[in-house]
XYZ file of N, CA and C in Angstrom:
723
model
N -14.132 20.813 19.124
C -14.139 20.362 17.731
C -12.943 19.455 17.453
N -11.779 19.850 17.932
C -10.560 19.071 17.709
C -10.690 17.678 18.293
N -11.339 17.536 19.463
C -11.434 16.246 20.125
C -12.301 15.266 19.346
N -13.155 15.770 18.438
C -14.020 14.900 17.654
C -13.339 14.341 16.415
N -12.140 14.806 16.117
C -11.431 14.312 14.947
C -10.942 12.883 15.184
N -10.910 12.092 14.101
C -10.344 10.762 14.188
C -8.845 10.857 14.448
N -8.375 10.094 15.429
C -6.936 10.041 15.711
C -6.320 8.970 14.821
N -5.536 9.417 13.861
C -4.965 8.507 12.867
C -3.461 8.403 13.076
N -2.996 7.192 13.317
C -1.564 6.937 13.366
C -1.055 6.658 11.961
N -0.049 7.373 11.541
C 0.475 7.255 10.178
C 1.585 6.207 10.128
N 1.378 5.188 9.309
C 2.402 4.175 9.083
C 3.034 4.412 7.717
N 4.312 4.733 7.714
C 5.062 4.953 6.473
C 6.053 3.792 6.322
N 5.842 2.915 5.350
C 6.707 1.740 5.189
C 8.090 2.110 4.668
N 8.995 1.152 4.728
C 10.399 1.386 4.377
C 10.563 1.951 2.971
N 9.864 1.355 2.001
C 10.027 1.777 0.602
C 9.606 3.224 0.403
N 8.516 3.622 1.035
C 8.068 5.010 0.946
C 9.088 5.927 1.617
N 9.556 5.532 2.775
C 10.506 6.348 3.529
C 11.797 6.578 2.746
N 12.268 5.542 2.065
C 13.570 5.618 1.409
C 13.505 6.133 -0.030
N 12.416 5.843 -0.749
C 12.372 6.142 -2.181
C 11.270 7.119 -2.583
N 10.157 7.141 -1.859
C 9.034 8.002 -2.235
C 8.508 8.801 -1.033
N 9.372 9.539 -0.349
C 8.898 10.261 0.844
C 7.800 11.267 0.527
N 7.800 11.810 -0.708
C 6.772 12.783 -1.076
C 5.378 12.149 -1.047
N 5.293 10.851 -1.340
C 3.995 10.168 -1.297
C 3.486 10.089 0.134
N 4.375 9.793 1.068
C 3.975 9.769 2.478
C 3.508 11.125 2.958
N 4.203 12.180 2.534
C 3.804 13.528 2.944
C 2.476 13.931 2.312
N 2.246 13.497 1.072
C 0.962 13.780 0.427
C -0.174 13.058 1.148
N 0.078 11.834 1.605
C -0.952 11.102 2.337
C -1.357 11.856 3.598
N -0.361 12.342 4.336
C -0.651 13.099 5.555
C -1.403 14.381 5.221
N -0.968 15.087 4.173
C -1.630 16.336 3.786
C -3.086 16.089 3.410
N -3.355 15.005 2.689
C -4.726 14.685 2.286
C -5.589 14.368 3.506
N -5.072 13.567 4.403
C -5.848 13.198 5.594
C -6.126 14.415 6.469
N -5.144 15.284 6.594
C -5.362 16.505 7.371
C -6.380 17.408 6.693
N -6.312 17.467 5.377
C -7.279 18.279 4.633
C -8.699 17.755 4.823
N -8.822 16.442 5.043
C -10.130 15.829 5.239
C -10.551 15.793 6.703
N -9.756 16.448 7.558
C -10.174 16.634 8.944
C -9.647 15.632 9.951
N -8.680 14.816 9.581
C -8.128 13.827 10.517
C -7.023 14.446 11.365
N -6.908 13.951 12.571
C -5.834 14.350 13.479
C -4.710 13.329 13.330
N -3.706 13.655 12.539
C -2.667 12.696 12.163
C -1.421 12.821 13.035
N -0.864 11.672 13.380
C 0.393 11.632 14.125
C 1.311 10.591 13.506
N 2.553 10.981 13.299
C 3.564 10.050 12.785
C 4.487 9.665 13.943
N 4.355 8.466 14.507
C 5.248 8.046 15.593
C 6.678 7.901 15.077
N 7.564 8.723 15.565
C 8.922 8.769 15.012
C 9.736 7.518 15.330
N 9.284 6.723 16.300
C 10.043 5.522 16.663
C 9.708 4.324 15.778
N 8.824 4.503 14.799
C 8.423 3.359 13.980
C 9.559 2.863 13.108
N 9.528 1.561 12.858
C 10.529 0.902 12.008
C 9.781 0.034 10.996
N 10.471 -0.907 10.390
C 9.845 -1.859 9.474
C 8.761 -2.660 10.195
N 7.730 -3.034 9.456
C 6.649 -3.846 10.048
C 7.086 -5.280 10.292
N 8.195 -5.692 9.674
C 8.712 -7.039 9.883
C 8.420 -8.018 8.761
N 7.801 -7.546 7.707
C 7.392 -8.446 6.624
C 8.569 -9.191 6.003
N 9.642 -8.479 5.685
C 10.792 -9.133 5.043
C 11.416 -10.184 5.947
N 11.477 -9.880 7.247
C 12.014 -10.864 8.187
C 11.152 -12.122 8.201
N 9.847 -11.928 8.269
C 8.928 -13.067 8.335
C 9.033 -13.934 7.090
N 9.005 -13.304 5.922
C 8.994 -14.055 4.668
C 10.338 -14.715 4.371
N 11.401 -14.246 5.035
C 12.718 -14.874 4.865
C 13.070 -15.799 6.014
N 12.088 -16.111 6.867
C 12.273 -17.154 7.867
C 12.641 -16.708 9.260
N 12.864 -15.404 9.489
C 13.213 -14.931 10.828
C 11.934 -14.592 11.590
N 11.251 -15.607 12.059
C 9.949 -15.411 12.702
C 10.090 -14.713 14.059
N 11.162 -14.939 14.763
C 11.346 -14.278 16.059
C 11.588 -12.782 15.864
N 12.442 -12.437 14.904
C 12.661 -11.023 14.614
C 11.388 -10.339 14.160
N 10.603 -11.032 13.343
C 9.336 -10.481 12.870
C 8.363 -10.281 14.019
N 8.345 -11.218 14.947
C 7.432 -11.118 16.089
C 7.771 -9.911 16.962
N 9.052 -9.654 17.165
C 9.462 -8.514 17.985
C 9.042 -7.185 17.334
N 9.200 -7.096 16.020
C 8.775 -5.881 15.324
C 7.251 -5.756 15.327
N 6.561 -6.884 15.249
C 5.097 -6.859 15.298
C 4.609 -6.353 16.659
N 5.241 -6.805 17.730
C 4.881 -6.324 19.067
C 5.097 -4.818 19.171
N 6.200 -4.358 18.603
C 6.488 -2.922 18.624
C 5.403 -2.146 17.881
N 4.980 -2.650 16.713
C 3.923 -1.986 15.949
C 2.629 -1.916 16.752
N 2.252 -3.016 17.351
C 0.994 -3.081 18.104
C 1.020 -2.105 19.273
N 2.115 -2.080 20.023
C 2.222 -1.188 21.182
C 2.275 0.280 20.764
N 3.007 0.559 19.708
C 3.221 1.935 19.269
C 1.929 2.587 18.787
N 1.087 1.818 18.116
C -0.129 2.383 17.535
C -1.371 2.159 18.396
N -1.170 1.701 19.620
C -2.304 1.432 20.498
C -3.192 2.659 20.745
N -2.651 3.890 20.865
C -3.512 5.034 21.218
C -4.425 5.543 20.105
N -4.308 5.015 18.885
C -4.983 5.641 17.753
C -6.270 4.913 17.373
N -7.195 5.697 16.807
C -8.456 5.111 16.332
C -8.211 4.230 15.114
N -7.324 4.697 14.235
C -6.977 3.945 13.026
C -5.476 4.062 12.777
N -4.951 3.077 12.075
C -3.567 3.113 11.601
C -3.642 3.044 10.079
N -3.130 4.061 9.403
C -3.284 4.161 7.957
C -1.910 4.180 7.295
N -1.737 3.340 6.286
C -0.466 3.261 5.589
C -0.639 3.358 4.089
N 0.471 3.587 3.384
C 0.428 3.714 1.929
C 1.234 2.608 1.255
N 1.266 1.442 1.895
C 1.794 0.232 1.271
C 0.809 -0.882 1.598
N -0.060 -1.192 0.650
C -1.106 -2.179 0.915
C -0.527 -3.561 1.169
N 0.678 -3.836 0.625
C 1.316 -5.117 0.875
C 1.709 -5.283 2.332
N 2.223 -4.226 2.934
C 2.571 -4.270 4.359
C 1.317 -4.431 5.217
N 0.268 -3.703 4.852
C -0.982 -3.814 5.612
C -1.555 -5.223 5.479
N -1.514 -5.783 4.278
C -2.008 -7.149 4.069
C -1.215 -8.149 4.909
N 0.092 -7.966 4.956
C 0.939 -8.833 5.787
C 0.527 -8.755 7.252
N 0.340 -7.548 7.750
C -0.014 -7.395 9.160
C -1.384 -7.996 9.458
N -2.335 -7.807 8.562
C -3.670 -8.331 8.782
C -3.691 -9.858 8.809
N -2.890 -10.478 7.978
C -2.906 -11.939 7.922
C -1.937 -12.596 8.899
N -0.676 -12.189 8.872
C 0.347 -12.955 9.572
C 0.513 -12.586 11.039
N 0.050 -11.406 11.442
C 0.060 -11.121 12.874
C -0.805 -12.132 13.609
N -1.879 -12.545 12.975
C -2.749 -13.547 13.578
C -2.040 -14.875 13.797
N -1.208 -15.267 12.840
C -0.462 -16.514 12.988
C 0.569 -16.411 14.103
N 1.172 -15.239 14.265
C 2.209 -15.070 15.282
C 1.648 -14.974 16.697
N 0.458 -14.387 16.828
C -0.037 -14.065 18.170
C -1.324 -14.782 18.563
N -1.812 -15.681 17.712
C -3.046 -16.382 18.053
C -2.876 -17.167 19.360
N -3.834 -16.983 20.254
C -3.862 -17.687 21.537
C -2.605 -17.425 22.374
N -2.053 -16.211 22.242
C -0.887 -15.815 23.028
C -1.279 -14.655 23.936
N -0.295 -14.125 24.658
C -0.577 -12.981 25.533
C -0.950 -11.736 24.737
N -0.640 -11.739 23.424
C -0.978 -10.602 22.561
C -2.239 -10.863 21.727
N -2.974 -11.894 22.074
C -4.132 -12.289 21.265
C -5.132 -11.138 21.104
N -5.528 -10.518 22.195
C -6.511 -9.429 22.124
C -5.931 -8.195 21.450
N -4.658 -7.917 21.751
C -4.024 -6.724 21.191
C -3.880 -6.822 19.670
N -3.458 -8.006 19.175
C -3.289 -8.111 17.722
C -4.649 -8.028 17.033
N -5.691 -8.539 17.679
C -7.021 -8.457 17.088
C -7.487 -7.023 16.934
N -7.272 -6.210 17.949
C -7.649 -4.791 17.875
C -6.830 -4.071 16.808
N -5.543 -4.396 16.763
C -4.663 -3.718 15.805
C -5.042 -4.049 14.369
N -5.225 -5.325 14.076
C -5.497 -5.711 12.697
C -6.870 -5.215 12.229
N -7.761 -4.960 13.157
C -9.061 -4.395 12.771
C -8.960 -2.919 12.380
N -7.988 -2.218 12.951
C -7.912 -0.777 12.702
C -6.799 -0.368 11.743
N -5.914 -1.287 11.365
C -4.868 -0.939 10.403
C -5.446 -1.074 8.996
N -5.259 -0.040 8.168
C -5.904 0.004 6.857
C -4.981 0.632 5.818
N -5.143 0.182 4.589
C -4.522 0.895 3.478
C -5.251 2.220 3.290
N -4.544 3.217 2.781
C -5.107 4.552 2.619
C -6.361 4.543 1.739
N -6.394 3.718 0.683
C -7.574 3.715 -0.189
C -8.784 3.119 0.520
N -8.573 2.112 1.332
C -9.641 1.514 2.131
C -10.193 2.542 3.117
N -9.295 3.262 3.763
C -9.695 4.267 4.744
C -10.456 5.416 4.081
N -9.948 5.883 2.949
C -10.601 6.992 2.253
C -11.998 6.599 1.765
N -12.101 5.431 1.159
C -13.362 5.026 0.543
C -14.401 4.573 1.559
N -13.988 3.816 2.569
C -14.958 3.180 3.456
C -15.142 3.849 4.813
N -14.137 4.562 5.300
C -14.279 5.252 6.589
C -14.623 6.723 6.369
N -13.837 7.410 5.551
C -14.103 8.828 5.307
C -15.120 9.045 4.184
N -15.369 7.982 3.395
C -16.289 8.077 2.243
C -15.935 9.284 1.359
N -14.652 9.363 1.094
C -14.106 10.460 0.297
C -14.336 10.228 -1.187
N -14.751 11.266 -1.878
C -14.913 11.235 -3.332
C -14.070 12.358 -3.943
N -13.025 12.028 -4.693
C -12.124 13.064 -5.238
C -12.684 13.748 -6.479
N -13.894 14.254 -6.386
C -14.545 14.859 -7.545
C -13.939 16.210 -7.927
N -13.063 16.750 -7.047
C -12.400 18.023 -7.361
C -11.104 17.815 -8.138
N -10.714 16.566 -8.337
C -9.459 16.268 -9.012
C -9.665 16.178 -10.517
N -8.658 16.572 -11.289
C -8.691 16.487 -12.745
C -7.411 15.794 -13.215
N -7.568 14.733 -13.992
C -6.401 14.006 -14.515
C -6.807 13.351 -15.839
N -6.671 14.057 -16.954
C -7.159 13.565 -18.249
C -6.214 12.575 -18.923
N -6.112 11.379 -18.342
C -5.203 10.373 -18.881
C -5.811 8.983 -18.722
N -5.286 8.029 -19.501
C -5.679 6.632 -19.361
C -4.828 5.987 -18.262
N -5.516 5.410 -17.287
C -4.832 4.884 -16.100
C -5.219 3.425 -15.891
N -4.229 2.594 -15.664
C -4.462 1.183 -15.333
C -4.073 0.940 -13.882
N -4.833 0.098 -13.210
C -4.533 -0.258 -11.820
C -3.727 -1.548 -11.799
N -2.591 -1.498 -11.127
C -1.797 -2.703 -10.888
C -2.210 -3.265 -9.529
N -2.834 -4.443 -9.533
C -3.259 -5.080 -8.284
C -2.095 -5.866 -7.696
N -1.777 -5.558 -6.451
C -0.711 -6.270 -5.752
C -1.243 -7.615 -5.276
N -0.487 -8.686 -5.534
C -0.976 -10.044 -5.279
C -1.458 -10.249 -3.844
N -0.590 -9.928 -2.871
C -0.960 -10.174 -1.472
C -2.085 -9.260 -1.025
N -2.146 -8.077 -1.587
C -3.220 -7.158 -1.242
C -4.574 -7.741 -1.622
N -4.632 -8.343 -2.802
C -5.893 -8.940 -3.255
C -6.226 -10.189 -2.447
N -5.257 -11.074 -2.255
C -5.543 -12.380 -1.656
C -5.587 -12.356 -0.127
N -4.722 -11.585 0.515
C -4.662 -11.581 1.980
C -5.470 -10.457 2.612
N -5.705 -9.398 1.856
C -6.430 -8.227 2.365
C -7.844 -8.180 1.796
N -7.982 -8.566 0.532
C -9.271 -8.472 -0.135
C -9.557 -7.096 -0.695
N -8.506 -6.289 -0.872
C -8.662 -4.925 -1.381
C -8.600 -4.941 -2.903
N -9.666 -4.520 -3.543
C -9.722 -4.517 -5.000
C -10.544 -3.343 -5.533
N -11.756 -3.177 -5.027
C -12.675 -2.165 -5.562
C -12.309 -0.737 -5.160
N -11.759 -0.570 -3.953
C -11.560 0.780 -3.420
C -10.673 1.676 -4.286
N -9.511 1.216 -4.743
C -8.705 2.091 -5.619
C -9.457 2.487 -6.885
N -10.195 1.564 -7.445
C -10.948 1.843 -8.668
C -12.077 2.837 -8.409
N -12.744 2.705 -7.271
C -13.822 3.640 -6.921
C -13.290 5.059 -6.830
N -12.127 5.232 -6.215
C -11.526 6.556 -6.086
C -11.098 7.103 -7.445
N -10.476 6.267 -8.253
C -9.974 6.726 -9.553
C -11.120 7.113 -10.491
N -12.202 6.361 -10.452
C -13.334 6.648 -11.331
C -13.968 8.012 -11.046
N -13.771 8.517 -9.827
C -14.359 9.808 -9.450
C -13.516 10.994 -9.898
N -12.307 10.739 -10.395
C -11.423 11.824 -10.848
C -11.847 12.270 -12.242
N -12.045 13.544 -12.404
C -12.517 14.100 -13.670
C -11.498 13.885 -14.790
N -11.979 13.377 -15.910
C -11.143 13.205 -17.090
C -10.356 11.916 -17.120
N -10.293 11.200 -15.996
C -9.506 9.969 -15.938
C -10.267 8.826 -16.594
N -9.612 8.114 -17.489
C -10.190 6.928 -18.112
C -9.509 5.690 -17.545
N -10.296 4.888 -16.851
C -9.750 3.694 -16.208
C -9.755 2.532 -17.194
N -8.590 1.942 -17.409
C -8.478 0.772 -18.280
C -7.963 -0.397 -17.455
N -8.349 -1.598 -17.836
C -7.949 -2.782 -17.072
C -6.812 -3.515 -17.764
N -5.908 -4.043 -16.935
C -4.790 -4.837 -17.455
C -5.253 -6.264 -17.608
N -5.762 -6.800 -18.474
C -6.322 -8.147 -18.498
C -5.202 -9.185 -18.317
N -4.471 -9.016 -17.259
C -3.369 -9.920 -16.902
C -3.270 -9.897 -15.386
N -3.584 -11.019 -14.773
C -3.673 -11.062 -13.312
C -2.498 -11.800 -12.674
N -1.426 -11.950 -13.430
C -0.229 -12.586 -12.880
C 0.578 -11.570 -12.077
N 1.534 -12.071 -11.304
C 2.427 -11.213 -10.515
C 3.298 -10.384 -11.458
N 3.670 -9.187 -11.015
C 4.535 -8.323 -11.834
C 5.989 -8.764 -11.793
N 6.319 -9.689 -10.867
C 7.681 -10.213 -10.817
C 8.554 -9.655 -9.721
N 8.028 -8.710 -8.930
C 8.869 -8.142 -7.877
C 9.024 -9.133 -6.727
N 7.964 -9.333 -5.972
C 7.978 -10.376 -4.939
C 9.044 -10.201 -3.883
N 9.368 -8.958 -3.525
C 10.392 -8.736 -2.502
C 11.753 -9.181 -3.006
N 12.371 -10.108 -2.291
C 13.705 -10.585 -2.687
C 13.661 -11.530 -3.881
N 12.473 -11.919 -4.319
C 12.348 -12.784 -5.501
C 13.028 -12.152 -6.716
N 12.842 -10.839 -6.878
C 13.421 -10.142 -8.028
C 14.948 -10.190 -8.007
N 15.537 -10.321 -6.816
C 16.997 -10.425 -6.711
C 17.481 -11.853 -6.909
N 16.777 -12.810 -6.320
C 17.200 -14.204 -6.403
C 16.919 -14.832 -7.770
N 15.848 -14.378 -8.421
C 15.432 -14.979 -9.692
C 15.222 -13.895 -10.743
N 16.262 -13.126 -10.981
C 16.166 -11.944 -11.850
C 15.667 -12.253 -13.255
N 16.128 -13.316 -13.934
C 15.625 -13.584 -15.296
C 14.116 -13.863 -15.318
N 13.634 -14.625 -14.351
C 12.192 -14.916 -14.286
C 11.424 -13.638 -13.983
N 11.943 -12.853 -13.034
C 11.297 -11.597 -12.663
C 11.188 -10.658 -13.858
N 12.229 -10.610 -14.663
C 12.228 -9.725 -15.836
C 11.171 -10.150 -16.842
N 11.030 -11.448 -17.063
C 10.011 -11.932 -17.995
C 8.600 -11.635 -17.475
N 8.426 -11.679 -16.166
C 7.111 -11.409 -15.576
C 6.745 -9.930 -15.704
N 7.709 -9.048 -15.444
C 7.412 -7.620 -15.568
C 7.224 -7.251 -17.037
N 7.924 -7.910 -17.918
C 7.761 -7.683 -19.365
C 6.327 -8.000 -19.791
N 5.792 -9.086 -19.257
C 4.419 -9.489 -19.570
C 3.416 -8.478 -19.038
N 3.663 -7.969 -17.842
C 2.750 -6.985 -17.241
C 2.773 -5.677 -18.034
N 3.945 -5.239 -18.436
C 4.059 -4.009 -19.221
C 3.378 -4.176 -20.578
N 3.506 -5.352 -21.185
C 2.841 -5.614 -22.462
C 1.324 -5.481 -22.315
N 0.787 -5.926 -21.182
C -0.650 -5.803 -20.926
C -1.058 -4.337 -20.807
N -0.201 -3.534 -20.190
C -0.480 -2.101 -20.065
C -0.453 -1.417 -21.426
N 0.489 -1.811 -22.269
C 0.565 -1.239 -23.612
C -0.666 -1.623 -24.433
N -1.100 -2.869 -24.312
C -2.296 -3.323 -25.027
C -3.525 -2.544 -24.586
N -3.593 -2.221 -23.290
C -4.733 -1.470 -22.753
C -4.665 0.010 -23.102
N -3.531 0.466 -23.614
C -3.372 1.877 -23.954
C -3.122 2.765 -22.758
N -2.622 2.192 -21.672
C -2.413 2.960 -20.440
C -1.272 3.955 -20.600
N -1.504 5.166 -20.110
C -0.451 6.166 -20.017
C 0.210 6.133 -18.648
N -0.554 5.698 -17.653
C -0.073 5.604 -16.281
C -0.470 4.248 -15.696
N 0.420 3.702 -14.875
C 0.108 2.527 -14.072
C 0.088 2.978 -12.618
N -1.026 2.740 -11.959
C -1.224 3.210 -10.583
C -1.443 2.000 -9.677
N -0.925 2.075 -8.467
C -1.096 0.968 -7.528
C -1.141 1.484 -6.099
N -1.510 0.592 -5.203
C -1.457 0.875 -3.772
C -0.170 0.348 -3.151
N 0.659 -0.320 -3.965
C 1.888 -0.933 -3.456
C 3.117 -0.334 -4.146
N 3.912 0.458 -3.424
C 5.033 1.182 -4.030
C 6.158 0.298 -4.545
N 6.388 -0.859 -3.936
C 7.496 -1.703 -4.381
C 7.257 -2.239 -5.783
N 6.013 -2.589 -6.090
C 5.686 -3.059 -7.442
C 5.856 -1.931 -8.453
N 5.453 -0.733 -8.063
C 5.601 0.420 -8.952
C 7.078 0.705 -9.236
N 7.904 0.589 -8.214
C 9.337 0.801 -8.385
C 9.921 -0.223 -9.365
N 9.472 -1.464 -9.228
C 9.934 -2.544 -10.098
C 9.531 -2.273 -11.551
N 8.270 -1.911 -11.767
C 7.794 -1.639 -13.126
C 8.470 -0.417 -13.723
N 8.623 0.649 -12.932
C 9.222 1.870 -13.471
C 10.672 1.635 -13.874
N 11.378 0.802 -13.141
C 12.767 0.481 -13.501
C 12.825 -0.190 -14.868
N 11.906 -1.125 -15.092
C 11.884 -1.813 -16.390
C 11.475 -0.851 -17.509
N 10.469 -0.024 -17.247
C 10.009 0.939 -18.252
C 11.129 1.905 -18.637
N 11.862 2.383 -17.640
C 12.972 3.299 -17.911
C 14.068 2.613 -18.725
N 14.377 1.394 -18.345
C 15.440 0.651 -19.028
C 15.098 0.419 -20.496
N 13.811 0.142 -20.773
C 13.388 -0.165 -22.137
C 12.948 1.074 -22.911
N 12.925 2.232 -22.255
C 12.522 3.457 -22.923
C 11.050 3.505 -23.300
N 10.215 2.885 -22.495
C 8.777 2.838 -22.754
C 8.101 4.000 -22.035
N 7.280 4.743 -22.765
C 6.692 5.978 -22.230
C 5.387 5.697 -21.471
N 5.505 4.968 -20.380
C 4.402 4.774 -19.432
C 4.952 5.139 -18.060
N 4.180 5.877 -17.292
C 4.645 6.325 -15.975
C 3.918 5.556 -14.877
N 4.632 5.307 -13.801
C 4.061 4.632 -12.632
C 3.945 5.623 -11.482
N 2.858 5.549 -10.746
C 2.729 6.397 -9.560
C 1.746 5.786 -8.572
N 1.937 6.130 -7.315
C 1.021 5.699 -6.258
C -0.285 6.460 -6.418
N -1.376 5.828 -6.055
C -2.675 6.480 -6.196
C -2.746 7.791 -5.412
N -2.021 7.888 -4.298
C -2.008 9.130 -3.516
C -1.470 10.286 -4.343
N -0.548 9.995 -5.259
C 0.035 11.060 -6.078
C -0.990 11.648 -7.039
N -2.080 10.944 -7.287
C -3.161 11.498 -8.107
C -4.230 12.200 -7.278
N -4.295 11.846 -6.004
C -5.345 12.387 -5.155
C -4.946 13.668 -4.426
N -3.641 13.917 -4.346
C -3.172 15.092 -3.593
C -1.994 15.710 -4.311
N -2.045 17.013 -4.566
C -0.928 17.709 -5.210
C 0.273 17.741 -4.284
């Protein structure tokens, strides 16, 4: 029976590891509860996204090779940062196309998935046992939508939670985080997050939920600073106690 379980390699990104470790542990607990054979490779490091986007393509390539080799034994690689997964799916191809890693990166990018994609499309999980009687808005991460194409899956999962009312943020602009953008262009970033929070208030959201923890961290910082009573959380925090 054990041998028939899906072998899932757990990818925990830097932000989760440093700021939201409980979310990573909840992801593992949920997958195990659903019958997956989960392994967390302790030698894992950053996926290399920050290096790549800041121009260190060689450093990013070395970390990408490490990711590909480390997760080779697993049926799937599942993470709880859709932005990191989107980066790997798109930019690994640019780094390794027509190289000695061409076949390896292709296999890896096919099996690396955001947790909501894996739950909805591979495990076909429906959280009908969950109860959360609140108004919830989904914050779509820019790269996740454009580079990954992930949009419906988080909403499908949330709609199945008893008592949850899903509201839409009728604002499709960036929240202003953008990695180091928020540090280099703080005034612009603040105006962007202000606009996103205003959209959540207009929608009547009590919670803002996303698949990308860095955006949630950015929004929660602004909400706390302004004393606005809206809470941010990763979708996993609603799916697993």
